Amino acid sequence: SVPLVDAEHRVMVCMLNGPDDPGYRQAVEEMTETILNASEETDWQKKEKRHKRGHFPALARGISYGKGQHEPMRLVGDRQPMMEEMFEKSCFQRVAGFQNAAFATWYPKNYAEHLRLNAQLDARLPHLRRNFENSIYLCMTVNFGPSTWTHIHTDSKNDVRVPCAITTGGKYNYKQSGHLILWDFKLILEFPPGATILLPSALIRHSNLPLADGETRVSVTQYTAGGVRRWLEYGGRTEDEFRTQDPEGFAHTWAKRHEGWTQGLNLFSTLDELKSCTF
């Protein structure tokens, strides 16, 4: 594992090669083949292949909140049956489980906070079902490639307290292509097939290097939408409902947002805390 720390020695990014288990490598390969086959069989619309992160088809599945919704709900659409069929495969469950374990290992305070968020969400909306029983993340996006490379971006709608987990797959020379660029760290990292990286993608600008001709690269990312947390903080209400129904409470909440930023940063453990288990 390769952790990257900020000026306060907090672990902000962590790169992992995956467990030393041939079964896991096989799961990544099966997941990659499933994604590429699904992409070839899908008649993608032009708008599905061009977005702020790059020019490749990408689909999300899971619990989200935004775009005028009155409460968090599972994503819907014509592509969701295809996504559900893929996520039922053991290879996706294995990768999702490893991402979840990496989250718990390297970001224990963030993980505990996410468990608290999930408990609140379950209490208010018990009918909502997460993608995987072995993962606390609320959503996963699949980048279908076949040669995924991303523009410089942040995923600003994600929960900044929750490091996204990105796992890549495909056949490419990771020494020469597909690198991950962390612009705020001024670093370029090799990103081999099967590797996983965790980073707060809402906070850190990142992108990938393109691939050589004939190479393939796909990726899956687990994350949680920041809007879910805000909906819970607003008492299970939209921002407009909160402002209208409780203007004093709304003003108080907004006045304390800088405290939330500090509290969020303090969830990221330092290496010394991780070594001594003092979190």
Coordinates of C-alpha atoms in Angstrom, one line a residue:
S1 CA 0.0 0.0 0.0
V2 CA 1.2 3.5 -0.8
P3 CA -0.4 6.2 1.3
L4 CA -0.1 9.9 0.5
V5 CA -0.4 12.5 3.3
D6 CA -1.2 16.2 3.5
A7 CA 0.8 18.8 5.4
E8 CA -0.9 17.7 8.7
H9 CA 0.2 14.1 8.0
R10 CA -3.4 13.0 7.4
V11 CA -3.8 10.1 4.9
M12 CA -5.7 11.6 2.0
V13 CA -4.9 9.1 -0.8
C14 CA -4.0 5.4 -0.7
M15 CA -3.0 3.1 -3.6
L16 CA -3.4 -0.6 -3.1
N17 CA -2.4 -3.5 -5.4
G18 CA -5.2 -5.8 -4.1
P19 CA -5.0 -8.9 -1.9
D20 CA -2.3 -11.5 -2.7
D21 CA -4.9 -13.9 -3.9
P22 CA -5.2 -15.4 -7.4
G23 CA -8.9 -15.6 -6.9
Y24 CA -9.1 -11.8 -6.6
R25 CA -7.1 -11.3 -9.8
Q26 CA -9.5 -13.6 -11.6
A27 CA -12.5 -11.7 -10.2
V28 CA -11.0 -8.4 -11.6
E29 CA -10.5 -10.1 -15.0
E30 CA -14.0 -11.5 -15.0
M31 CA -15.4 -8.1 -14.0
T32 CA -13.5 -6.4 -16.8
E33 CA -14.7 -9.0 -19.4
T34 CA -18.3 -8.5 -18.2
I35 CA -18.0 -4.7 -18.6
L36 CA -16.4 -4.9 -22.1
N37 CA -19.0 -7.4 -23.3
A38 CA -21.8 -5.3 -22.0
S39 CA -20.4 -2.2 -23.7
E40 CA -20.1 -3.9 -27.0
E41 CA -23.7 -5.2 -26.8
T42 CA -25.1 -1.7 -25.9
D43 CA -26.2 0.9 -28.4
W44 CA -24.9 3.9 -26.6
Q45 CA -26.5 7.3 -27.1
K46 CA -24.2 10.2 -27.9
K47 CA -25.0 11.9 -24.6
E48 CA -24.0 8.8 -22.7
K49 CA -20.5 8.9 -24.2
R50 CA -19.7 12.5 -23.6
H51 CA -19.6 14.0 -20.1
K52 CA -17.4 16.1 -17.9
R53 CA -15.1 13.2 -16.9
G54 CA -14.4 12.1 -20.5
H55 CA -15.6 10.6 -23.7
F56 CA -16.6 7.1 -22.8
P57 CA -19.9 5.5 -21.6
A58 CA -20.4 5.5 -17.9
L59 CA -23.4 4.4 -15.8
A60 CA -24.2 4.6 -12.1
R61 CA -26.3 2.4 -9.9
G62 CA -27.3 2.8 -6.3
I63 CA -28.8 5.3 -3.9
S64 CA -28.4 8.9 -4.8
Y65 CA -30.0 12.3 -4.1
G66 CA -30.2 15.4 -6.3
K67 CA -31.8 16.8 -9.5
G68 CA -35.0 17.8 -7.7
Q69 CA -35.6 14.7 -5.7
H70 CA -37.5 15.1 -2.5
E71 CA -35.7 12.3 -0.8
P72 CA -32.8 9.8 -1.5
M73 CA -33.8 7.0 -3.8
R74 CA -32.3 4.3 -6.0
L75 CA -31.3 5.5 -9.5
V76 CA -33.8 4.5 -12.3
G77 CA -33.6 4.3 -16.1
D78 CA -33.6 1.9 -19.0
R79 CA -30.0 0.8 -18.3
Q80 CA -30.6 -0.2 -14.7
P81 CA -31.6 -3.9 -15.4
M82 CA -28.2 -4.3 -17.2
M83 CA -26.4 -2.8 -14.2
E84 CA -28.3 -5.0 -11.8
E85 CA -27.4 -8.1 -13.8
M86 CA -23.7 -7.2 -13.7
F87 CA -23.8 -6.4 -10.0
E88 CA -25.3 -9.7 -9.1
K89 CA -22.1 -11.4 -10.4
S90 CA -19.7 -12.6 -7.7
C91 CA -16.8 -10.8 -9.4
F92 CA -18.4 -7.4 -8.8
Q93 CA -19.2 -8.4 -5.2
R94 CA -15.6 -9.4 -4.6
V95 CA -14.2 -6.1 -5.9
A96 CA -16.8 -4.1 -4.0
G97 CA -15.9 -6.0 -0.8
F98 CA -12.2 -5.3 -1.2
Q99 CA -12.9 -1.6 -1.8
N100 CA -15.0 -1.6 1.3
A101 CA -12.3 -3.3 3.4
A102 CA -9.6 -0.9 2.1
F103 CA -11.9 2.0 3.2
A104 CA -12.3 0.5 6.7
T105 CA -8.6 -0.1 7.0
W106 CA -7.1 3.2 5.9
Y107 CA -9.9 5.6 6.9
P108 CA -11.5 4.1 10.1
K109 CA -13.0 7.3 11.4
N110 CA -14.5 8.1 8.0
Y111 CA -15.8 4.5 7.9
A112 CA -17.4 4.8 11.3
E113 CA -19.1 8.1 10.3
H114 CA -20.4 6.4 7.1
L115 CA -21.9 3.6 9.3
R116 CA -23.7 6.3 11.3
L117 CA -25.0 7.9 8.1
N118 CA -26.3 4.6 6.9
A119 CA -28.0 3.9 10.2
Q120 CA -29.8 7.2 9.9
L121 CA -30.8 6.6 6.3
D122 CA -32.0 3.1 7.2
A123 CA -34.2 4.5 10.0
R124 CA -35.8 7.1 7.7
L125 CA -36.0 5.1 4.5
P126 CA -35.8 1.4 5.4
H127 CA -36.9 0.2 1.9
L128 CA -33.7 1.5 0.3
R129 CA -31.2 -1.3 -0.6
R130 CA -27.5 -0.8 -1.1
N131 CA -25.8 -2.4 -4.2
F132 CA -23.7 -4.9 -2.2
E133 CA -24.2 -6.5 1.2
N134 CA -20.5 -6.4 1.8
S135 CA -20.1 -2.7 1.2
I136 CA -21.3 0.5 3.0
Y137 CA -20.9 2.7 -0.1
L138 CA -24.3 3.9 -1.5
C139 CA -23.4 4.0 -5.2
M140 CA -21.1 2.6 -7.9
T141 CA -20.3 4.0 -11.4
V142 CA -19.0 1.7 -14.1
N143 CA -16.7 3.3 -16.8
F144 CA -17.2 1.0 -19.8
G145 CA -14.2 2.1 -21.8
P146 CA -13.0 0.3 -23.9
S147 CA -10.2 2.8 -23.4
T148 CA -11.2 4.9 -20.4
W149 CA -9.2 8.0 -19.7
T150 CA -10.6 11.0 -17.8
H151 CA -10.3 14.8 -18.1
I152 CA -9.1 16.9 -15.1
H153 CA -12.0 17.0 -12.7
T154 CA -13.4 16.7 -9.2
D155 CA -16.6 14.8 -8.4
S156 CA -18.1 17.7 -6.6
K157 CA -21.4 16.1 -5.8
N158 CA -19.7 13.3 -3.8
D159 CA -19.5 13.3 0.0
V160 CA -16.1 14.9 0.8
R161 CA -15.9 12.8 4.0
V162 CA -16.0 9.6 2.0
P163 CA -12.9 8.6 0.0
C164 CA -14.0 7.1 -3.3
A165 CA -12.7 3.7 -4.2
I166 CA -11.5 3.2 -7.8
T167 CA -10.5 -0.1 -9.3
T168 CA -9.2 -0.5 -12.8
G169 CA -9.1 -3.4 -15.2
G170 CA -8.0 -4.1 -18.7
K171 CA -4.9 -4.8 -20.8
Y172 CA -2.5 -1.9 -21.0
N173 CA 1.1 -1.2 -20.2
Y174 CA 0.7 0.6 -16.9
K175 CA 4.4 1.8 -17.2
Q176 CA 3.6 3.8 -20.2
S177 CA -0.1 4.6 -20.1
G178 CA -3.2 4.9 -17.9
H179 CA -1.4 6.7 -15.1
L180 CA -3.4 8.6 -12.4
I181 CA -2.5 12.3 -12.1
L182 CA -3.2 14.0 -8.8
W183 CA -2.9 17.6 -9.7
D184 CA -3.0 19.1 -6.2
F185 CA -0.3 16.7 -5.1
K186 CA 1.7 17.3 -8.3
L187 CA 2.1 13.6 -8.7
I188 CA 1.7 11.0 -11.4
L189 CA 1.1 7.4 -10.2
E190 CA 1.3 4.2 -12.1
F191 CA -2.2 2.6 -12.0
P192 CA -1.8 -1.1 -12.9
P193 CA -4.8 -3.3 -13.9
G194 CA -6.4 -4.7 -10.7
A195 CA -5.1 -1.9 -8.5
T196 CA -7.4 0.2 -6.3
I197 CA -7.0 3.8 -5.2
L198 CA -8.9 5.6 -2.5
L199 CA -9.2 9.4 -2.6
P200 CA -11.7 12.1 -1.7
S201 CA -12.6 12.8 -5.3
A202 CA -14.8 15.8 -4.4
L203 CA -11.7 17.5 -3.0
I204 CA -8.7 16.5 -5.2
R205 CA -8.4 17.2 -8.9
H206 CA -7.5 14.1 -10.8
S207 CA -7.3 12.6 -14.3
N208 CA -5.7 9.8 -16.3
L209 CA -3.2 9.5 -19.1
P210 CA -4.6 8.1 -22.4
L211 CA -3.9 4.6 -23.5
A212 CA -1.9 3.4 -26.5
D213 CA -3.7 2.1 -29.6
G214 CA -5.2 -1.3 -29.0
E215 CA -5.1 -1.2 -25.2
T216 CA -8.2 -1.5 -23.1
R217 CA -9.1 0.0 -19.7
V218 CA -12.3 0.0 -17.7
S219 CA -12.9 1.0 -14.1
V220 CA -15.4 0.9 -11.3
T221 CA -15.8 3.5 -8.6
Q222 CA -17.8 3.3 -5.3
Y223 CA -18.8 6.5 -3.6
T224 CA -21.6 8.2 -1.7
A225 CA -23.4 11.4 -2.8
G226 CA -23.0 14.4 -0.5
G227 CA -26.7 15.3 -0.9
V228 CA -27.7 12.3 1.1
R229 CA -25.9 13.6 4.2
R230 CA -27.4 17.1 3.7
W231 CA -30.9 15.7 3.4
L232 CA -30.4 13.9 6.7
E233 CA -28.8 17.0 8.3
Y234 CA -31.9 18.9 7.2
G235 CA -34.1 16.5 9.1
G236 CA -35.2 14.4 6.1
R237 CA -36.1 17.5 4.1
T238 CA -35.0 19.3 1.0
E239 CA -33.1 22.5 1.4
D240 CA -36.1 24.6 0.4
E241 CA -38.3 22.7 2.8
F242 CA -35.8 23.2 5.6
R243 CA -35.5 26.9 4.8
T244 CA -39.2 27.4 4.7
Q245 CA -40.3 25.3 7.7
D246 CA -37.5 26.2 10.1
P247 CA -35.7 29.4 9.0
E248 CA -33.9 29.8 12.3
G249 CA -32.6 26.2 12.2
F250 CA -31.6 26.6 8.6
A251 CA -29.6 29.8 9.4
H252 CA -27.9 28.1 12.3
T253 CA -27.0 25.1 10.2
W254 CA -25.4 27.3 7.5
A255 CA -23.6 29.4 10.0
K256 CA -21.8 26.2 11.3
R257 CA -20.8 24.8 7.9
H258 CA -17.2 25.9 8.5
E259 CA -17.2 23.6 11.6
G260 CA -18.4 20.8 9.5
W261 CA -15.5 21.3 7.1
T262 CA -13.0 21.1 10.0
Q263 CA -14.8 18.0 11.4
G264 CA -14.7 16.4 8.0
L265 CA -11.0 16.9 7.7
N266 CA -10.3 15.6 11.2
L267 CA -11.9 12.3 10.2
F268 CA -8.9 11.5 8.0
S269 CA -6.4 9.7 10.2
T270 CA -2.7 10.3 10.4
L271 CA -0.2 7.5 9.9
D272 CA 0.8 7.7 13.5
E273 CA -2.9 7.2 14.5
L274 CA -3.2 4.2 12.2
K275 CA 0.0 2.6 13.5
S276 CA -1.0 3.1 17.2
C277 CA -4.7 2.5 16.7
T278 CA -5.5 5.7 18.6
F279 CA -8.4 6.7 16.3

